[in-house]
CSV table of C-alpha atoms in Angstrom, one decimal:
chain,number,residue,atom,x,y,z
P,1,MET,CA,6.8,-9.4,-13.6
P,2,ASP,CA,4.7,-12.6,-14.3
P,3,HIS,CA,1.4,-13.1,-12.9
P,4,ILE,CA,1.0,-14.8,-9.8
P,5,ARG,CA,-0.7,-18.0,-9.6
P,6,GLU,CA,-4.6,-17.7,-10.0
P,7,THR,CA,-5.1,-19.2,-6.5
P,8,ARG,CA,-2.8,-17.4,-4.5
P,9,GLN,CA,-4.3,-13.8,-6.3
P,10,LYS,CA,-7.6,-15.3,-5.3
P,11,GLU,CA,-6.6,-15.7,-1.8
P,12,LEU,CA,-4.9,-11.9,-1.6
P,13,ARG,CA,-7.9,-10.3,-3.0
P,14,ALA,CA,-10.2,-12.0,-0.4
P,15,TRP,CA,-7.4,-11.3,2.3
P,16,PHE,CA,-7.4,-7.5,1.3
P,17,LYS,CA,-11.2,-7.3,1.2
P,18,ASN,CA,-11.3,-8.5,5.0
P,19,ALA,CA,-7.8,-6.8,6.1
P,20,PRO,CA,-8.2,-5.4,9.7
P,21,LEU,CA,-8.7,-1.8,8.8
P,22,ALA,CA,-10.7,-2.8,5.8
P,23,SER,CA,-13.9,-1.2,7.3
P,24,THR,CA,-12.2,1.9,9.0
P,25,ILE,CA,-10.1,2.8,5.9
P,26,PRO,CA,-11.6,1.4,2.8
P,27,MET,CA,-9.2,0.7,0.2
P,28,THR,CA,-9.3,-0.9,-3.4
P,29,LEU,CA,-7.1,-3.1,-4.7
P,30,LEU,CA,-6.5,-2.2,-8.2
P,31,GLU,CA,-3.8,-4.5,-9.8
P,32,LEU,CA,-1.9,-7.2,-8.5
P,33,ASN,CA,0.9,-8.9,-10.0
P,34,THR,CA,3.7,-11.1,-8.5
P,35,GLY,CA,5.8,-8.3,-6.4
P,36,MET,CA,3.6,-5.3,-7.8
P,37,VAL,CA,0.4,-4.0,-6.4
P,38,TRP,CA,-1.9,-0.7,-7.1
P,39,VAL,CA,-4.1,0.2,-4.3
P,40,THR,CA,-6.4,3.3,-4.1
P,41,LEU,CA,-8.2,5.1,-1.3
P,42,SER,CA,-11.3,7.7,-1.8
P,43,VAL,CA,-10.3,11.0,0.1
P,44,GLN,CA,-13.0,11.5,2.8
P,45,GLU,CA,-13.8,14.3,4.8
P,46,ARG,CA,-13.3,12.3,8.0
P,47,TYR,CA,-9.6,11.8,7.3
P,48,LEU,CA,-9.1,15.4,7.4
P,49,VAL,CA,-7.2,17.4,10.0
P,50,GLU,CA,-6.2,21.2,10.2
P,51,GLY,CA,-2.9,21.9,8.8
P,52,ASP,CA,-0.8,25.0,8.3
P,53,SER,CA,-2.0,25.0,4.6
P,54,GLY,CA,-5.5,24.3,5.8
P,55,ARG,CA,-7.4,20.8,5.8
P,56,ILE,CA,-5.3,17.8,4.7
P,57,VAL,CA,-5.7,14.1,4.8
P,58,GLN,CA,-4.0,12.8,8.4
P,59,GLY,CA,-0.5,11.2,7.6
P,60,GLY,CA,-1.7,7.9,9.3
P,61,VAL,CA,-4.3,7.2,6.6
P,62,ILE,CA,-1.6,7.9,4.2
P,63,ALA,CA,0.6,5.5,5.7
P,64,THR,CA,-2.1,3.0,6.1
P,65,LEU,CA,-2.7,3.1,2.4
P,66,ALA,CA,1.2,2.7,1.9
P,67,ASP,CA,1.3,-0.2,4.4
P,68,ALA,CA,-1.5,-2.1,2.8
P,69,ALA,CA,0.0,-1.9,-0.3
P,70,ALA,CA,3.5,-2.8,0.3
P,71,VAL,CA,2.1,-5.9,2.4
P,72,THR,CA,0.2,-7.2,-0.3
P,73,ALA,CA,2.9,-6.8,-2.6
P,74,ALA,CA,5.2,-9.0,-0.3
P,75,MET,CA,2.9,-11.2,0.4
P,76,SER,CA,2.4,-12.1,-3.3
P,77,LEU,CA,5.8,-13.2,-3.6
P,78,LEU,CA,5.0,-16.0,-0.7
P,79,PRO,CA,3.4,-19.4,-1.5
P,80,SER,CA,0.7,-18.6,1.5
P,81,GLY,CA,0.4,-16.8,4.7
P,82,HIS,CA,1.3,-13.4,5.9
P,83,THR,CA,4.6,-11.6,6.5
P,84,PRO,CA,4.9,-9.0,9.5
P,85,LEU,CA,5.9,-5.5,9.3
P,86,ALA,CA,9.4,-4.8,10.5
P,87,HIS,CA,9.8,-1.3,9.5
P,88,LEU,CA,7.9,1.3,7.5
P,89,ASP,CA,9.7,4.8,6.3
P,90,ILE,CA,7.5,7.4,4.7
P,91,ASP,CA,8.4,10.8,3.6
P,92,PHE,CA,5.6,13.2,3.0
P,93,LEU,CA,6.4,15.5,0.0
P,94,ALA,CA,2.9,17.4,-0.4
P,95,PRO,CA,-0.5,17.3,1.4
P,96,VAL,CA,-3.4,15.3,0.3
P,97,THR,CA,-6.7,17.5,0.2
P,98,LEU,CA,-10.0,17.0,-0.8
P,99,GLU,CA,-9.2,18.3,-4.2
P,100,ASP,CA,-7.0,15.1,-4.4
P,101,GLU,CA,-10.4,13.1,-4.5
P,102,THR,CA,-8.3,10.0,-4.9
P,103,ILE,CA,-5.0,8.6,-3.6
P,104,THR,CA,-3.5,5.7,-5.2
P,105,ALA,CA,-0.3,3.6,-4.0
P,106,GLU,CA,2.1,1.7,-6.2
P,107,ALA,CA,4.1,-0.7,-4.3
P,108,ASN,CA,7.3,-3.0,-5.7
P,109,VAL,CA,9.4,-5.2,-4.2
P,110,ILE,CA,12.7,-4.2,-4.8
P,111,ARG,CA,15.0,-6.8,-2.9
P,112,GLU,CA,14.2,-10.2,-1.2
P,113,THR,CA,16.6,-12.2,0.9
P,114,LEU,CA,16.2,-15.5,2.8
P,115,ARG,CA,14.7,-13.6,5.8
P,116,ALA,CA,13.1,-10.3,4.5
P,117,MET,CA,12.0,-8.4,1.6
P,118,TRP,CA,12.0,-4.5,0.9
P,119,VAL,CA,9.1,-2.8,-0.8
P,120,LYS,CA,9.3,0.8,-2.3
P,121,VAL,CA,5.8,2.5,-2.1
P,122,THR,CA,4.9,5.6,-4.0
P,123,VAL,CA,1.7,7.6,-3.1
P,124,PHE,CA,0.2,9.7,-5.9
P,125,GLY,CA,-2.7,12.3,-5.8
P,126,ARG,CA,-4.5,14.2,-8.7
P,127,GLY,CA,-2.5,14.6,-11.8
P,128,ASN,CA,0.0,11.9,-10.6
P,129,GLU,CA,1.6,14.2,-8.1
P,130,ILE,CA,3.7,12.3,-5.8
P,131,LYS,CA,2.6,13.2,-2.5
P,132,ALA,CA,4.6,10.6,-0.5
P,133,PHE,CA,7.2,7.9,-1.2
P,134,GLY,CA,8.8,5.3,1.2
P,135,THR,CA,10.3,1.9,1.9
P,136,ALA,CA,8.9,-1.0,3.9
P,137,ARG,CA,10.7,-4.0,5.3
P,138,PHE,CA,8.8,-7.6,5.8
P,139,ALA,CA,10.2,-10.3,7.8
P,140,LYS,CA,9.8,-13.6,6.0
P,141,PRO,CA,8.2,-16.5,7.5
P,142,LYS,CA,10.3,-19.3,8.4
């Protein structure tokens, strides 16, 4: 896709740095294009819970990464402002552990109508293993 306007890109990068959970769950916006985003998160000890297969990253952390990537991709199609999340559906395929070190979400807008946008999100771990995937639907501002 074509690169978004330089001013909108600056706005979104600034918004991303100051997003509500940015200080709690620090993420890095790696790539930002129109309708497409890559976001990364360093796996930290504080994100771990005891799972059936040992200590794993709590699913809410992964969902937060997916949501942050998806909303940024959706907002890249808007001339300004924010778009609220209407629905988030995530399938977890494999546990994320400290050994993954970093997880990365790729988000792509796959459909846009007058009232909504759908975004496909894939979360990758070490060796590009798919850890989770899903879709997010955002309401478009009137």
